[in-house]
Coordinates of C-alpha atoms and ligand atoms in Angstrom, one line a residue:
X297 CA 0.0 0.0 0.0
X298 CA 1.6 3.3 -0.9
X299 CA 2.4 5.5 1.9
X300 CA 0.2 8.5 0.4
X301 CA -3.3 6.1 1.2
X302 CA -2.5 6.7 5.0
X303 CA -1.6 10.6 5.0
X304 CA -4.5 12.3 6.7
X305 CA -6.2 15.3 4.7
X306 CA -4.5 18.6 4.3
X307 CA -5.8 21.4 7.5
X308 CA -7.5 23.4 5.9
X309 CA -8.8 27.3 7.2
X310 CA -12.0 29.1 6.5
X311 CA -10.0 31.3 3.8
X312 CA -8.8 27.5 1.7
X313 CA -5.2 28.6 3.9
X314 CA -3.5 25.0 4.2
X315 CA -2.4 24.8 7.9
X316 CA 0.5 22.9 8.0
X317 CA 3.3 24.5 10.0
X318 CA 3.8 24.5 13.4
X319 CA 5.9 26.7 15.3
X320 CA 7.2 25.9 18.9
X321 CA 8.3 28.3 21.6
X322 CA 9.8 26.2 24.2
X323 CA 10.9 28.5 26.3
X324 CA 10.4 33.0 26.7
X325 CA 14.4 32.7 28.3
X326 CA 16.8 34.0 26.2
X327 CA 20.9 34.5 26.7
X328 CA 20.4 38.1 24.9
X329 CA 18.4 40.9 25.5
X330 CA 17.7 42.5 22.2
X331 CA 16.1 45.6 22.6
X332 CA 12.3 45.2 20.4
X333 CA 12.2 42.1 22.0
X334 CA 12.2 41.9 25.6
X335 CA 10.8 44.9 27.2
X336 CA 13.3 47.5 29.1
X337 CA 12.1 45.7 32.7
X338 CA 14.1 42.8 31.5
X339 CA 17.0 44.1 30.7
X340 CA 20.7 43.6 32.7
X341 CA 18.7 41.8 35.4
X342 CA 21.3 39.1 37.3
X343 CA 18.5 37.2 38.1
X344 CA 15.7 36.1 35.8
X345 CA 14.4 34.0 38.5
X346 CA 14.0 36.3 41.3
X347 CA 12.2 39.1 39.6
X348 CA 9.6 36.6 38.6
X349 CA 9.2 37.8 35.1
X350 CA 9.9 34.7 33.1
X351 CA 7.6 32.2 33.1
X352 CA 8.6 29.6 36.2
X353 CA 9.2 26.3 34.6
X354 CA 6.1 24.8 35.8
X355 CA 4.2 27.2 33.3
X356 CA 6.4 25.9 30.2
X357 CA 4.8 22.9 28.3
X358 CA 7.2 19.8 29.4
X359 CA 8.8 18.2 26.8
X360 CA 6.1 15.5 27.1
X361 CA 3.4 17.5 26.9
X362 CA 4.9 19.3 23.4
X363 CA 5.4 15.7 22.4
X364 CA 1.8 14.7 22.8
X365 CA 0.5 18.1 20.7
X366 CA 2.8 17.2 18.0
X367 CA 2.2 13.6 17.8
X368 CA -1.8 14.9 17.6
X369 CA -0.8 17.8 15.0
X370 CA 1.3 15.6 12.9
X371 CA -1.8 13.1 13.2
X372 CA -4.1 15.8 11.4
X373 CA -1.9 16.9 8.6
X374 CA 1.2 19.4 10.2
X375 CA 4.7 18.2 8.8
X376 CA 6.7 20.8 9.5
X377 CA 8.0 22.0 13.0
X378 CA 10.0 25.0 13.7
X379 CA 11.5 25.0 16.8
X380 CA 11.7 29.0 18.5
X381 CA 11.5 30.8 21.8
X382 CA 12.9 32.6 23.7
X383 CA 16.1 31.2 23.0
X384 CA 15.5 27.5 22.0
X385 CA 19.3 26.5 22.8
X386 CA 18.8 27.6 26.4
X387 CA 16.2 24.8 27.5
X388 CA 18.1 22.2 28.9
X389 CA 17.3 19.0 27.2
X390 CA 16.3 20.5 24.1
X391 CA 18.6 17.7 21.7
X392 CA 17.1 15.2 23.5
X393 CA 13.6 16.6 22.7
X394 CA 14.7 16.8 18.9
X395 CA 15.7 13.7 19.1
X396 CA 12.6 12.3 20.1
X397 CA 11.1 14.8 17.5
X398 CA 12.9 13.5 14.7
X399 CA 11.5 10.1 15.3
X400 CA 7.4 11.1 14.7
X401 CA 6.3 9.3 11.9
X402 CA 4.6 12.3 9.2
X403 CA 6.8 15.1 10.6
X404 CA 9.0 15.9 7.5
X405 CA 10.9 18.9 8.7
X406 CA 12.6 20.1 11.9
X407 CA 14.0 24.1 11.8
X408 CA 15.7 26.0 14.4
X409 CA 15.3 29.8 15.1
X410 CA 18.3 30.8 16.9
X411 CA 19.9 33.7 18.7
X412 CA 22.8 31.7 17.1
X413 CA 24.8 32.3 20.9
X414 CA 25.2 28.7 21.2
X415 CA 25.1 27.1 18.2
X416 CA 28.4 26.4 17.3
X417 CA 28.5 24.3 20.7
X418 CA 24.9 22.6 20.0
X419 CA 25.5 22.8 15.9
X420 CA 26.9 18.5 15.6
X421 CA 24.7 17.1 17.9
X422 CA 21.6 19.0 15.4
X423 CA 22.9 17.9 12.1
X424 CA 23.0 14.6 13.8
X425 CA 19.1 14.5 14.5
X426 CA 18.4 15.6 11.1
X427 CA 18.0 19.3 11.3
X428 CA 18.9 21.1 8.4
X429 CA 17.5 24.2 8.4
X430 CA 18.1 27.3 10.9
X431 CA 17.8 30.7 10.6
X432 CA 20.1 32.5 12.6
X433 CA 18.7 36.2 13.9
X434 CA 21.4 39.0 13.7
X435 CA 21.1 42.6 13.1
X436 CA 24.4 43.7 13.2
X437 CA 28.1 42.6 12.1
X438 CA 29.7 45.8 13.9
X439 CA 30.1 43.7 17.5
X440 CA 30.0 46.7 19.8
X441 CA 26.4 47.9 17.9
X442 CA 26.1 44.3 18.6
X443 CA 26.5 44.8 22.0
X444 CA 23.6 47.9 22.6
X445 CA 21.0 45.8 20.3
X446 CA 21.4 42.7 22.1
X447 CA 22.5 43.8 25.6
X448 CA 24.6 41.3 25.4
X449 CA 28.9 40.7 24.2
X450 CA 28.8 37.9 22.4
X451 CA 28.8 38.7 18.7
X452 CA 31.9 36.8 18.2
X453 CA 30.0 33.2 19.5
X454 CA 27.2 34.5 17.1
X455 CA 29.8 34.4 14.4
X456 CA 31.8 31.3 15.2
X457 CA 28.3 29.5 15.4
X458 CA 27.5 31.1 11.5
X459 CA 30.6 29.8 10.0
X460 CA 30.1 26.2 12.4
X461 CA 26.6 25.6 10.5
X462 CA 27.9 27.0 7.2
X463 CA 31.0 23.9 7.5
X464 CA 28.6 21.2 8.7
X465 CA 26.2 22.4 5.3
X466 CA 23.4 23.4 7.4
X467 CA 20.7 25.7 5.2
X468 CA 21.2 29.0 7.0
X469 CA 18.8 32.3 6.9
X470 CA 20.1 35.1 8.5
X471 CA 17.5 37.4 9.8
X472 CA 18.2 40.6 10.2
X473 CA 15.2 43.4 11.6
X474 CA 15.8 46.4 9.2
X475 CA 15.6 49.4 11.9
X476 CA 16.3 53.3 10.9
X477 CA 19.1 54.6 12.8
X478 CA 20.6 51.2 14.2
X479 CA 21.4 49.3 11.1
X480 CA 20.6 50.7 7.5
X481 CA 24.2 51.6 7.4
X482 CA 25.1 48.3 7.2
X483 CA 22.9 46.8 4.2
X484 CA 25.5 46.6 1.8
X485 CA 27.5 44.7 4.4
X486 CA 24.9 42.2 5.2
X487 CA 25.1 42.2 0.8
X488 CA 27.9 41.2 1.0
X489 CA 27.2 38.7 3.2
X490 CA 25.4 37.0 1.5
X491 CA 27.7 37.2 -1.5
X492 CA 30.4 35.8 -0.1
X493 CA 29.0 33.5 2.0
X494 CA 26.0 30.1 1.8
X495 CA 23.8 32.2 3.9
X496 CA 20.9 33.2 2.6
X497 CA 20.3 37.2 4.0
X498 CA 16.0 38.1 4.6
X499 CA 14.9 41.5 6.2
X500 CA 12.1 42.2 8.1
X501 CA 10.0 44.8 8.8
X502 CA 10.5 46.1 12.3
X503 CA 7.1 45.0 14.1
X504 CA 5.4 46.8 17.0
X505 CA 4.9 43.7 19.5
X506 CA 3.8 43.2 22.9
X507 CA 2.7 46.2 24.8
X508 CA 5.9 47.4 25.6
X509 CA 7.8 47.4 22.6
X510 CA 10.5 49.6 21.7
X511 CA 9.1 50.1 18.5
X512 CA 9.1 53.7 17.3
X513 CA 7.7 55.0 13.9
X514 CA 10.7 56.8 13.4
X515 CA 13.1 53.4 13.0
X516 CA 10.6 51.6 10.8
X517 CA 11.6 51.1 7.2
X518 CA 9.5 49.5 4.7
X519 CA 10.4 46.4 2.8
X520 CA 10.6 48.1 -0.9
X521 CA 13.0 50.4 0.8
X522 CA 15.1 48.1 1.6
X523 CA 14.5 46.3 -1.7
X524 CA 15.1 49.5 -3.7
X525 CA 18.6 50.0 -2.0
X526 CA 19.6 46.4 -2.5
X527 CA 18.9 47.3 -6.6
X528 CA 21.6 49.9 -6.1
X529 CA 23.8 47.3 -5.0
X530 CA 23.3 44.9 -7.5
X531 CA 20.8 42.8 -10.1
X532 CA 17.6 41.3 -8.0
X533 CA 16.2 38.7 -9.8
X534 CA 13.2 37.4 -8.1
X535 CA 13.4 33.0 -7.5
X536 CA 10.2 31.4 -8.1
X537 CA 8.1 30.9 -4.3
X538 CA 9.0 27.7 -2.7
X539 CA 7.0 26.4 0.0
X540 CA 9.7 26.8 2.6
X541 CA 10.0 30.5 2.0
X542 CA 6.9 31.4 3.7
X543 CA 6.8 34.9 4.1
X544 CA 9.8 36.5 2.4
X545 CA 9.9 37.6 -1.3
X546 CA 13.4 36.4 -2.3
X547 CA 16.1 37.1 -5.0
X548 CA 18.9 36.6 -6.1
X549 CA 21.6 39.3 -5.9
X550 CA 24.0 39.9 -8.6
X551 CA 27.3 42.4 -8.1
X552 CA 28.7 43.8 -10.5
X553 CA 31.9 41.9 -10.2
X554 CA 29.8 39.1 -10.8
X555 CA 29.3 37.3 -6.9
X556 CA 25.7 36.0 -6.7
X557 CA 23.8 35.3 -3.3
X558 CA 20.4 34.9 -2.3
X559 CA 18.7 37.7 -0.4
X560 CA 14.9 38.1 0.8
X561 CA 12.2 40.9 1.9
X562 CA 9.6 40.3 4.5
X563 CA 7.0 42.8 4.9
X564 CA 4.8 41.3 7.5
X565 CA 3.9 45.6 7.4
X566 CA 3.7 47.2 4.3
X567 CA 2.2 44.4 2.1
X568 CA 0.9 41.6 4.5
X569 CA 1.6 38.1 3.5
X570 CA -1.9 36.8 4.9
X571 CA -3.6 35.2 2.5
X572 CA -0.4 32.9 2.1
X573 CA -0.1 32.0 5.8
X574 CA 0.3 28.4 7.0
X575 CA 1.4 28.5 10.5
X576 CA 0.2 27.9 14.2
X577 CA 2.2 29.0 16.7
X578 CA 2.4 27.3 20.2
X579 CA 3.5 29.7 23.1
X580 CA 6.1 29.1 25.2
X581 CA 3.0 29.0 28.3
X582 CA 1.3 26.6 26.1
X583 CA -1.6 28.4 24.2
X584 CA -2.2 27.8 20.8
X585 CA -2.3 30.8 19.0
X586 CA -3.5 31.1 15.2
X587 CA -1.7 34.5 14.4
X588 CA 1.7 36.3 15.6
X589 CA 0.0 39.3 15.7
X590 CA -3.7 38.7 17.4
X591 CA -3.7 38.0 20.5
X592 CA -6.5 35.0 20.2
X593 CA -5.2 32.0 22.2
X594 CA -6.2 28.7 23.3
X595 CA -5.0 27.1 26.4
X596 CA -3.7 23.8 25.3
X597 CA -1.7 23.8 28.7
X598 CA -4.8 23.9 30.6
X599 CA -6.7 21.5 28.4
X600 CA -3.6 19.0 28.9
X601 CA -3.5 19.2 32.5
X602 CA -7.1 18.7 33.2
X603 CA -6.8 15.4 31.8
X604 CA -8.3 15.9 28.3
X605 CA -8.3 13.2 25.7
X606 CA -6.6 13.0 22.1
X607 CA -9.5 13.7 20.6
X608 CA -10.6 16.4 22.7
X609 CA -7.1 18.1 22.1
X610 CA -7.4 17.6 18.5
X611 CA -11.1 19.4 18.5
X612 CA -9.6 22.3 20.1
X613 CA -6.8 22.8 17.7
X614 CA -9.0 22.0 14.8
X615 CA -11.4 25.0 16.1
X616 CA -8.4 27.3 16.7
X617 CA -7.4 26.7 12.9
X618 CA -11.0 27.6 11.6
X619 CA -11.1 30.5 14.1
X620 CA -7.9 32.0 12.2
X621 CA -8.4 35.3 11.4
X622 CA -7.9 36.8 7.9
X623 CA -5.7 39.2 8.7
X624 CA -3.7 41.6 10.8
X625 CA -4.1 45.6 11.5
X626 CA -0.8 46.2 12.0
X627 CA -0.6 48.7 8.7
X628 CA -2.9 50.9 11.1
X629 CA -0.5 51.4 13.1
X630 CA 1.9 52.8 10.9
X631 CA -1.2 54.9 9.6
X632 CA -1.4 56.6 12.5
X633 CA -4.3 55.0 14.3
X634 CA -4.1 53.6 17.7
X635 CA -1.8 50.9 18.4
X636 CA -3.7 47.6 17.5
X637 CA -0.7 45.2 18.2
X638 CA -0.8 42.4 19.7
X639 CA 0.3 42.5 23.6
X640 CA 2.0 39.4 23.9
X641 CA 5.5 39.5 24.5
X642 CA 7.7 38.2 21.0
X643 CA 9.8 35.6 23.6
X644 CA 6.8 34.0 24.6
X645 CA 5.3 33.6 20.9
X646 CA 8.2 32.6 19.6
X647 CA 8.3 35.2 16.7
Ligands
LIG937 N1 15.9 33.8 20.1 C1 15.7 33.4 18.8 C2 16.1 34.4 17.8 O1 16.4 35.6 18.2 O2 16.2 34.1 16.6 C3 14.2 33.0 18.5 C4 13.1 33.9 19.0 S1 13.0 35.5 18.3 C5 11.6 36.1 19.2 C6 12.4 35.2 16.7 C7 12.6 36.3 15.7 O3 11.7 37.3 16.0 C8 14.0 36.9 15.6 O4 14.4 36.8 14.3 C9 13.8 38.3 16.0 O5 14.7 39.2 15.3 C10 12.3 38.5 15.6 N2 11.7 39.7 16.3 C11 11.6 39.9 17.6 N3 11.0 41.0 17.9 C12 10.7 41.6 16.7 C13 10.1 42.8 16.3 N4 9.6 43.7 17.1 N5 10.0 43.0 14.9 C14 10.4 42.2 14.0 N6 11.0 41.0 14.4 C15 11.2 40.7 15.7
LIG938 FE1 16.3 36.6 22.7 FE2 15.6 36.2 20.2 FE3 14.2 38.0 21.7 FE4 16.7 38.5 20.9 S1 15.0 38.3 19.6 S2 15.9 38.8 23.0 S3 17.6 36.6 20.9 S4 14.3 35.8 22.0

């Protein structure tokens, strides 16, 4: 019997969107501070414990609790599982969790998002479990700027974990947040970048998220911005969308001395990518959560722990799919109009 009889049928939303995508915040720690991320409160504390304003680690999903939603998800037609936070690295245990991951029959793809601060010590044991794919967040290759985005001295680890993954021939996406002022004097660096190197280099649109952000009109710069600069730099000739894109309208980059690279644009902003969206997203307290940016949720955690069955986790995740909205507000905000962002904090959604 061929193995396509026994796939389940593709999750489908209310708009025809095929769900299929899960993304995983294990954890709302991090090793860096980066300043639109966590709010000011959080930063330079010694302490994450004492001040209470991390999630204690009864509120995270245990690693057998995520395993049971993704055996279910898997079950009704996910295959593809991105693994986020917080910083995933930090969660002690995580390889072991990938490992047993990596073994769920149906679940094609495993992906990292990483602060990339500990991936040249983690990067082996992942290629080992079959992970292939990370995208490494990093908004600056000046290490002092470095430093004042991320709160944090470790630029150099962020590197050494880069060229790690580029040697073990991991797929790597470097994500950089395009902000005014901070690091638009450093696009034709990250160019270059991606010229010289097999790392594929995507901006985004700086987001206002959670109801402290940092996020200041001022700073934001829009996608075809950044795409028309890139033109300056060198040819852009759009790749045909591949699944695994998702969000980001990618090209590849040309100089003139003839070095090609691949770079992307994501305008979660300026041109919103909803009607193409695939993903649910499981917070790091364990609510499901249809979109980044509305604050909709339901409380898996709570179902899991009163005892709820299979199939009474798999109604709830089936509702929260057809309860996905159509689309964001965020371009209000940029209109002008009150803020109608969503409140949760980024670390705990997992970006
Ligand atoms: N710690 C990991 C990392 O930094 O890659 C994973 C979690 S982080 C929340 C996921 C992504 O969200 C990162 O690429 C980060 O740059 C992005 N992000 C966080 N806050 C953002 C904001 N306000 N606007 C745009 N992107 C943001
Ligand atoms: Fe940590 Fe990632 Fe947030 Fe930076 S963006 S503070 S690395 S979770």
């Amino acid at each position: 019997m061929p193995d396509i009889m026994n796939k389940p049928l593709p999750l489908v939303d209310q708009f025809s969107r095929t769900i299929s995508y899960l993304r995983l915040s294990l954890t709302d720690r991090c090793n860096l501070r980066c300043m639109y991320c966590m709010p000011q409160e959080d930063e330079g504390r010694d302490s994450e414990l004492k001040t209470g304003k991390f999630l204690p680690h009864t509120e995270l999903l245990s690693y057998e609790e995520l395993l049971r939603i993704v055996k279910l998800a898997v079950g009704m037609g996910m295959n593809k599982l991105r693994l986020t936070g917080g910083e995933p690295l930090v969660r002690k245990g995580v390889l072991d969790f990938i490992h047993q991951l990596s073994a769920i029959k149906g679940l094609d793809e495993i992906r990292l998002t990483t602060n990339g601060v500990l991936l040249a010590k983690y990067a082996k044991q992942l290629a080992a479990e079959g992970v292939k794919h990370i995208n490494v967040s990093l908004d600056t290759l000046v290490p002092e700027k470095f430093h004042k985005i991320t709160g944090k001295g470790l630029f150099q680890e962020v590197w050494n974990g880069l060229m790690t993954a580029a040697n073990l021939g991991f797929k790597v996406k470097i994500n950089v947040v395009a902000m005014k002022g901070v690091n638009d004097d450093e696009f034709r660096d990250f160019a270059n970048l991606a010229l010289d190197y097999p790392f594929q280099v995507r901006f985004i649109e700086f987001m206002p998220v959670g109801d402290k952000s940092s996020w200041q009109r001022e700073q934001f710069i829009s996608a075809d911005d950044i795409q028309s600069m890139f033109s300056a730099i060198g040819k852009l000739t759009p790749f045909t969308r591949r699944n695994m894109d998702g969000p980001a309208r990618v090209f590849e980059l040309e100089s003139a001395d003839g070095r090609k690279g691949s770079v992307g644009f994501i305008s979660p902003i300026s041109h919103h990518f909803c009607d193409q969206c695939n993903r649910l997203r499981l917070t790091s307290e364990g609510k499901l959560r249809s979109c980044l940016l509305n604050d909709q949720e339901s409380d898996l955690k709570g179902l899991l722990r009163s005892g709820a069955s299979d199939k009474e986790i798999i109604s709830i995740i089936r509702q929260t799919i057809l309860d996905k909205p159509q689309g964001h507000s965020l371009q209000s905000t940029l209109e002008g109009e009150e803020r109608t962002t969503c409140g949760g904090r980024m670390s705990r959604i997992g970006g």
